[in-house]
XYZ file of C-alpha atoms in Angstrom:
523
model
C 55.661 73.809 176.580
C 54.682 71.730 179.633
C 57.562 69.627 181.001
C 57.173 66.054 182.250
C 56.700 66.974 185.919
C 54.065 69.638 185.201
C 52.236 67.271 182.839
C 52.146 64.583 185.525
C 50.806 67.088 188.066
C 48.153 68.275 185.616
C 47.033 64.709 184.867
C 46.881 63.873 188.590
C 44.901 67.090 189.172
C 42.349 66.158 186.484
C 42.042 62.546 187.676
C 41.442 63.741 191.254
C 38.657 66.043 190.089
C 37.197 63.314 187.916
C 36.835 60.823 190.790
C 33.372 60.699 192.256
C 31.794 62.690 189.436
C 28.927 61.608 187.186
C 31.314 61.524 184.260
C 33.681 59.175 186.106
C 30.893 56.676 186.762
C 29.751 56.894 183.118
C 33.241 56.181 181.756
C 33.780 53.394 184.293
C 30.464 51.798 183.297
C 31.338 52.036 179.592
C 34.754 50.478 180.237
C 33.174 47.534 182.085
C 30.636 47.027 179.305
C 33.341 46.886 176.664
C 35.010 43.950 178.424
C 32.156 41.784 177.125
C 32.854 42.755 173.515
C 34.407 39.935 171.454
C 36.977 42.236 169.841
C 38.556 43.036 173.239
C 41.681 40.907 173.700
C 43.417 40.304 177.044
C 46.891 40.827 175.592
C 45.936 44.297 174.274
C 43.371 45.190 176.926
C 44.562 48.767 177.621
C 44.645 49.819 173.956
C 41.350 48.060 173.127
C 39.489 49.773 176.013
C 40.858 53.190 174.965
C 39.772 52.556 171.378
C 36.277 51.515 172.511
C 35.840 54.638 174.676
C 36.873 56.854 171.769
C 34.397 55.272 169.345
C 31.572 55.240 171.934
C 31.877 58.978 172.592
C 33.118 58.682 176.185
C 36.513 60.135 175.273
C 35.017 63.173 173.520
C 32.555 63.908 176.303
C 35.299 63.574 178.924
C 37.473 66.042 176.995
C 34.546 68.441 176.548
C 33.367 68.389 180.151
C 36.802 68.910 181.660
C 37.797 71.561 179.172
C 34.806 73.545 180.437
C 34.836 72.642 184.122
C 38.514 73.015 185.017
C 39.637 76.614 185.537
C 42.711 77.713 183.558
C 45.445 77.534 186.175
C 48.833 76.075 186.926
C 48.553 72.755 188.819
C 50.943 74.005 191.535
C 49.200 77.370 192.025
C 48.292 78.261 195.654
C 44.675 77.373 196.590
C 43.693 81.026 196.987
C 44.833 81.738 193.408
C 42.612 78.936 192.132
C 39.722 80.672 193.870
C 40.564 84.221 192.718
C 43.904 85.573 191.421
C 43.380 89.224 192.484
C 44.026 89.895 196.174
C 41.695 92.909 196.428
C 38.829 90.827 194.978
C 39.469 88.059 197.512
C 39.496 90.616 200.314
C 36.224 92.201 199.139
C 34.511 88.801 198.877
C 35.697 87.797 202.340
C 34.444 91.081 203.800
C 31.056 90.670 202.093
C 30.706 87.090 203.359
C 31.540 88.195 206.887
C 28.797 90.807 206.706
C 26.234 88.282 205.421
C 27.167 85.605 207.974
C 26.973 88.152 210.789
C 23.461 89.096 209.661
C 22.459 85.438 209.582
C 23.846 84.741 213.063
C 22.195 87.882 214.429
C 18.850 86.722 213.069
C 19.325 83.336 214.730
C 20.100 84.998 218.077
C 17.322 87.594 217.925
C 14.617 85.099 216.936
C 15.858 82.305 219.178
C 15.879 79.967 216.180
C 18.862 77.585 215.996
C 20.886 77.390 212.790
C 20.045 73.670 212.646
C 18.033 71.166 214.690
C 16.846 67.583 214.464
C 13.135 67.437 213.686
C 10.993 65.497 216.192
C 9.710 62.149 214.858
C 6.163 63.480 214.509
C 7.362 66.458 212.473
C 9.474 64.193 210.250
C 6.498 61.972 209.488
C 4.291 64.978 208.746
C 6.834 66.482 206.328
C 7.368 63.136 204.570
C 3.609 62.781 204.028
C 3.197 66.244 202.520
C 6.481 66.298 200.538
C 4.604 66.784 197.273
C 2.180 69.322 198.761
C 4.474 71.712 200.645
C 2.872 74.652 198.850
C -0.281 74.148 200.931
C 1.613 75.154 204.079
C 1.110 78.690 205.354
C 3.770 79.156 208.065
C 4.190 82.519 209.773
C 7.398 83.875 208.257
C 6.894 87.533 209.161
C 9.762 87.419 211.679
C 12.305 86.377 209.062
C 13.918 89.157 207.044
C 16.098 89.092 203.934
C 19.773 88.817 204.743
C 20.452 91.563 202.199
C 18.906 93.211 199.166
C 20.368 93.386 195.620
C 21.052 97.106 196.068
C 23.299 96.303 199.055
C 25.363 93.971 196.892
C 25.571 96.605 194.151
C 26.937 99.166 196.619
C 29.731 96.727 197.513
C 30.612 96.330 193.816
C 30.597 100.110 193.328
C 33.053 100.535 196.208
C 35.612 98.133 194.701
C 39.011 99.693 193.957
C 42.327 98.222 192.870
C 44.949 99.719 195.253
C 47.641 99.266 192.589
C 45.794 101.172 189.878
C 45.957 104.930 189.345
C 42.620 106.002 187.831
C 44.102 109.298 186.646
C 46.049 107.369 184.010
C 42.867 106.473 182.111
C 42.873 107.989 178.651
C 39.157 108.712 178.369
C 37.068 110.756 180.776
C 34.186 108.395 179.975
C 35.804 105.777 182.175
C 34.689 107.878 185.163
C 31.073 108.137 184.045
C 30.130 104.685 185.280
C 29.766 103.263 188.769
C 32.231 100.371 188.398
C 35.799 101.666 188.749
C 38.009 98.581 188.498
C 40.458 97.914 185.635
C 39.214 94.626 184.161
C 39.431 93.601 180.520
C 35.982 93.365 178.960
C 35.151 92.913 175.293
C 33.780 95.693 173.105
C 31.498 95.232 170.105
C 34.230 94.342 167.520
C 35.550 91.613 169.835
C 32.033 90.453 170.676
C 31.196 90.206 166.973
C 34.128 87.885 166.509
C 33.356 85.798 169.602
C 29.625 85.542 168.832
C 29.889 85.190 165.058
C 27.099 82.565 164.951
C 24.632 85.273 166.036
C 25.242 87.433 162.949
C 22.377 88.670 160.794
C 22.903 86.076 158.046
C 22.893 82.951 160.257
C 19.658 81.158 161.060
C 18.447 81.615 164.636
C 15.736 79.918 166.629
C 13.763 82.775 168.112
C 13.751 84.714 164.827
C 13.771 82.612 161.684
C 11.317 79.991 162.934
C 8.712 82.758 163.393
C 9.469 84.303 160.013
C 9.417 80.827 158.360
C 12.824 81.481 156.792
C 14.236 78.347 158.398
C 11.248 76.329 159.727
C 11.688 74.753 163.152
C 11.689 71.328 161.453
C 15.069 72.314 159.954
C 16.516 72.930 163.421
C 14.683 69.903 164.863
C 16.324 67.432 162.479
C 19.773 68.724 163.480
C 19.021 68.577 167.198
C 17.668 65.015 166.897
C 20.950 63.960 165.332
C 22.963 65.616 168.123
C 20.885 63.907 170.838
C 21.154 60.495 169.169
C 24.937 60.848 168.904
C 25.145 61.971 172.583
C 27.895 64.423 171.644
C 28.257 67.150 174.310
C 30.475 69.416 172.191
C 28.060 69.227 169.239
C 25.137 69.994 171.578
C 26.894 73.107 172.821
C 27.702 74.270 169.301
C 24.091 73.667 168.230
C 22.780 75.618 171.239
C 24.464 78.785 169.956
C 21.660 79.188 167.424
C 18.938 78.203 169.878
C 17.500 74.835 170.901
C 14.342 73.257 169.523
C 11.594 73.410 172.137
C 10.962 69.661 172.233
C 14.636 68.721 172.619
C 15.939 71.611 174.732
C 15.783 69.542 177.932
C 17.881 66.751 176.400
C 20.374 69.158 174.839
C 20.912 71.134 178.042
C 21.389 67.931 180.049
C 23.915 66.751 177.470
C 25.869 70.033 177.598
C 25.895 69.974 181.403
C 26.660 66.240 181.557
C 23.620 65.923 183.814
C 22.195 62.402 184.079
C 19.267 60.749 185.807
C 20.798 57.341 186.442
C 19.755 55.234 189.474
C 22.690 56.662 191.456
C 21.472 60.216 190.711
C 17.966 59.361 191.893
C 19.435 57.738 195.016
C 21.513 60.856 195.721
C 18.388 63.005 195.446
C 16.511 60.678 197.814
C 19.355 60.948 200.330
C 19.129 64.732 200.201
C 15.366 64.500 200.631
C 15.911 62.344 203.735
C 18.273 65.019 205.073
C 15.581 67.669 204.652
C 13.047 65.513 206.480
C 15.424 64.751 209.363
C 16.896 68.209 209.987
C 15.446 71.705 210.040
C 17.740 74.617 209.098
C 17.235 78.319 209.706
C 17.716 78.945 205.992
C 14.699 76.707 205.277
C 12.490 79.523 206.528
C 14.213 81.974 204.192
C 13.735 79.600 201.250
C 10.042 79.234 202.149
C 9.675 83.003 202.294
C 11.527 83.449 198.983
C 9.177 81.069 197.182
C 6.034 82.379 198.889
C 6.828 85.996 197.975
C 7.784 85.205 194.383
C 6.501 81.959 192.868
C 3.137 82.040 194.639
C 2.363 85.412 193.064
C 3.822 84.722 189.620
C 1.447 83.983 186.735
C 3.954 81.614 185.119
C 5.560 79.839 188.063
C 2.923 79.421 190.787
C 2.109 75.896 189.537
C 5.697 74.818 190.287
C 5.687 75.886 193.925
C 6.108 72.331 195.274
C 8.986 71.595 192.879
C 10.756 74.767 193.971
C 10.591 73.844 197.651
C 11.862 70.325 196.935
C 14.815 71.415 194.797
C 15.943 74.345 196.950
C 15.694 72.514 200.264
C 17.661 69.577 198.855
C 20.271 71.898 197.359
C 20.949 73.430 200.779
C 21.964 69.944 202.026
C 24.138 68.833 199.103
C 27.719 68.474 200.352
C 28.860 67.449 196.838
C 28.732 71.140 195.924
C 31.589 71.868 198.342
C 34.091 70.786 195.668
C 32.946 73.764 193.643
C 34.305 76.188 196.273
C 37.887 75.270 195.450
C 37.423 77.255 192.220
C 35.053 79.963 193.461
C 36.020 83.197 195.191
C 33.379 82.466 197.843
C 34.321 80.565 201.003
C 32.112 78.169 202.982
C 30.984 79.719 206.287
C 31.611 77.692 209.426
C 29.664 77.200 212.594
C 30.940 75.531 215.758
C 29.265 72.640 217.506
C 29.059 72.222 221.282
C 29.660 75.960 221.691
C 33.398 75.613 220.992
C 33.830 78.771 218.941
C 37.263 78.995 217.318
C 38.088 75.295 217.761
C 38.638 74.026 214.199
C 38.038 70.413 215.297
C 34.473 71.409 216.152
C 33.938 73.517 213.038
C 31.261 72.459 210.549
C 30.151 74.057 207.295
C 26.725 75.694 207.504
C 24.545 75.177 205.534
C 26.048 71.855 204.359
C 26.710 73.111 200.818
C 26.970 76.831 201.575
C 25.972 78.250 198.212
C 22.837 79.339 200.036
C 24.726 81.478 202.505
C 26.509 83.720 200.039
C 23.412 84.671 198.057
C 20.470 86.831 198.841
C 18.103 84.355 200.453
C 14.967 86.179 199.450
C 14.061 86.793 195.850
C 17.442 87.302 194.211
C 18.870 84.074 192.896
C 17.502 80.678 193.810
C 13.858 81.022 192.861
C 14.799 82.845 189.669
C 17.327 80.229 188.514
C 15.215 77.145 189.329
C 11.757 78.223 188.189
C 12.411 78.400 184.402
C 13.869 74.878 184.487
C 10.512 73.584 185.736
C 9.175 74.080 182.204
C 11.750 71.572 180.923
C 11.944 68.839 183.566
C 9.044 67.202 185.389
C 11.044 64.717 187.473
C 12.363 66.305 190.682
C 15.617 64.316 190.584
C 16.356 65.365 186.990
C 15.317 68.957 187.668
C 17.615 68.997 190.682
C 20.574 67.578 188.773
C 20.304 70.150 185.962
C 19.801 73.057 188.365
C 22.853 72.088 190.415
C 25.022 71.968 187.286
C 23.629 75.264 185.965
C 24.205 77.006 189.272
C 27.705 75.692 189.969
C 28.830 76.292 186.398
C 27.246 79.682 185.677
C 24.830 81.376 188.054
C 27.007 81.353 191.174
C 29.153 83.960 189.386
C 26.258 86.429 189.580
C 26.364 86.401 193.384
C 30.072 86.402 194.231
C 32.821 88.985 193.806
C 35.507 87.898 191.345
C 37.505 88.989 188.308
C 36.025 86.266 186.085
C 34.868 87.496 182.632
C 31.481 85.956 183.472
C 31.442 87.358 187.022
C 28.975 90.037 188.048
C 31.745 92.672 188.363
C 32.885 92.157 184.762
C 29.300 92.045 183.495
C 28.480 95.361 185.175
C 31.640 96.951 183.766
C 30.975 95.547 180.302
C 27.397 96.857 180.358
C 28.577 100.348 181.293
C 31.396 100.338 178.720
C 29.049 99.278 175.904
C 26.618 102.072 176.736
C 29.341 104.700 177.249
C 31.039 103.834 173.964
C 28.049 103.391 171.678
C 25.324 105.485 173.341
C 27.328 108.246 175.074
C 24.560 110.862 174.866
C 22.052 108.541 176.502
C 24.514 107.490 179.218
C 25.470 111.100 179.993
C 21.799 112.199 180.087
C 20.799 109.444 182.504
C 23.830 110.149 184.663
C 22.989 113.855 184.853
C 19.433 113.221 186.071
C 20.627 110.769 188.735
C 19.508 107.650 186.873
C 22.754 105.715 186.511
C 21.956 102.928 184.013
C 23.590 100.220 186.140
C 21.238 100.926 189.058
C 18.365 99.976 186.753
C 19.990 97.074 184.878
C 21.658 95.406 187.874
C 18.532 93.555 188.980
C 18.166 92.087 185.479
C 21.740 90.852 185.294
C 21.987 89.450 188.818
C 19.024 87.176 187.968
C 20.103 86.485 184.360
C 16.837 88.204 183.329
C 14.705 85.534 185.019
C 11.419 87.056 186.141
C 11.698 89.912 183.647
C 11.490 88.260 180.223
C 8.697 85.945 179.107
C 9.684 82.312 179.668
C 10.159 81.410 175.989
C 12.487 84.376 175.485
C 14.389 83.631 178.700
C 15.070 80.063 177.564
C 16.355 81.365 174.213
C 18.762 83.621 176.121
C 19.923 80.754 178.333
C 20.461 78.623 175.185
C 23.196 81.081 174.252
C 24.674 81.112 177.754
C 25.185 77.352 177.514
C 26.187 77.525 173.852
C 28.963 80.056 174.439
C 29.776 78.864 177.969
C 29.618 82.476 179.120
C 27.317 84.982 180.807
C 28.585 87.870 178.651
C 25.420 87.778 176.572
C 23.500 88.919 179.687
C 25.429 92.231 179.720
C 24.956 92.576 175.951
C 21.192 92.123 176.267
C 21.012 94.677 179.099
C 22.769 97.248 176.902
C 20.534 96.288 173.949
C 17.404 96.973 176.025
C 18.626 100.499 176.777
C 19.430 101.024 173.090
C 15.941 99.832 172.120
C 14.265 102.268 174.544
C 16.814 105.063 173.974
C 14.383 107.498 172.367
C 12.003 107.339 175.332
C 14.841 107.429 177.856
C 16.206 110.662 176.372
C 12.918 112.327 177.376
C 12.903 111.295 181.050
C 13.879 113.694 183.812
C 14.210 111.429 186.877
C 15.229 107.964 188.014
C 11.586 107.055 188.662
C 10.534 107.932 185.114
C 13.521 106.030 183.658
C 12.552 102.968 185.690
C 8.972 103.322 184.433
C 10.157 103.246 180.805
C 12.063 100.017 181.520
C 9.588 98.451 183.936
C 8.064 95.879 181.566
C 10.398 93.674 179.512
C 7.915 90.830 179.039
C 7.096 91.784 175.439
C 10.703 92.024 174.232
C 12.202 89.555 171.747
C 15.703 88.604 172.878
C 17.474 87.566 169.686
C 16.495 90.526 167.458
C 17.709 92.913 170.185
C 21.052 91.146 170.594
C 21.612 90.812 166.842
C 20.817 94.448 166.096
C 22.977 95.729 168.952
C 25.975 93.576 168.044
C 25.826 93.535 164.268
C 23.873 96.642 163.211
C 25.495 99.179 165.550
C 27.824 101.634 163.831
C 31.356 101.423 165.169
């Protein structure tokens, strides 16, 4: 039971986080509007405003958004515990960041390219004029190299060890088959069945039943229309668990993420755009190279090349994202102005929002998490708003070291445990021929399958990520893919041949695979 002091601290903590957010401005606007209602009396103003907010949905959406955005923690917990409770995880993340930042600084020194510079007036005017045609540029980016590759990040995860854990105490020898050797609690199939009960074989699913005409899409569409009209975030999330109707997916996702496109949101986007035009960052070149190497050569995404540049360059300037690092194991890197290295008064965060600096700049996260959203949103400001919420709520966990159940460490461990427990012969065979399953599946999971599944199937998968507020389903799908191709994989004799069997996932149907693996696997 929370005592009075703790309750006061918790309330103050929530109010502090609420200030300056989109939700705060929405509730404030609704409160001002209600003052013009005839039923609002001056003598009972406080109670009448509360009652109005409850009936208008503001109260429910506030409860929903902060239930999902605030990490479970004690209000007086040390800041480092809010970021990550396990010391060895914090140490590993700090070491990884140091390695990445050193690589970035070395590149700046070797190439003679400053981390940031003011663009000359002529260059600013030129960029402003071609803002919507940046894809036509062909800059020479051959000098710029990736800061790291996905396999480098995987090696760091493999090397993780808890100094307080004795691995010899493990009951099963299978625990040593996998590459991830940290003692984290991950759910097995019986627990997953309970947690993901709406995905069972008897419940209607968009992505299955609409194609089989068991439950026509019109059935799902009528429900989603009702949810959108009511503007109920919690109902939208619950609905998303069975898949979103194609025509209303954009509205439902925005509702779940509390992402708006109000005048203040558009103004914020324009301010970020102005920042891009005024200042050139070293990471801009890496973003350009990322998009050129990926989107330009992708049959689905090449048409969105301009959108990708706009969103990613703006994201690298968004200081509002810094708040997110209070609850993320990653730490903003600092640079020092005027050459005063070590002087905290001259320290500045670089890039301004820093999410960029802790990811693989080329081809691992940003392109893959923005591009699918381009199919849903055609306004850059709205696209940006949704991407920022998606990344800071979910996808950042795929690129930082933490003990979160949705973090990449837990997902890798869960994937290996599912395969070891339910397909032990396959796992042992692949291990014996030097084709550890995680080395193949890691690239899928670290990009949430973006770039591997067809777009319609990827969006169905992401529906469930938002619906269950968890990335666990990514690990489940990775294990389901191996189960689906198990017969062919048992015949391979090398890592190369195993990778060939799993090279093309574009024809797979996401929901049948997940359903069969979770609910038709013998326990």
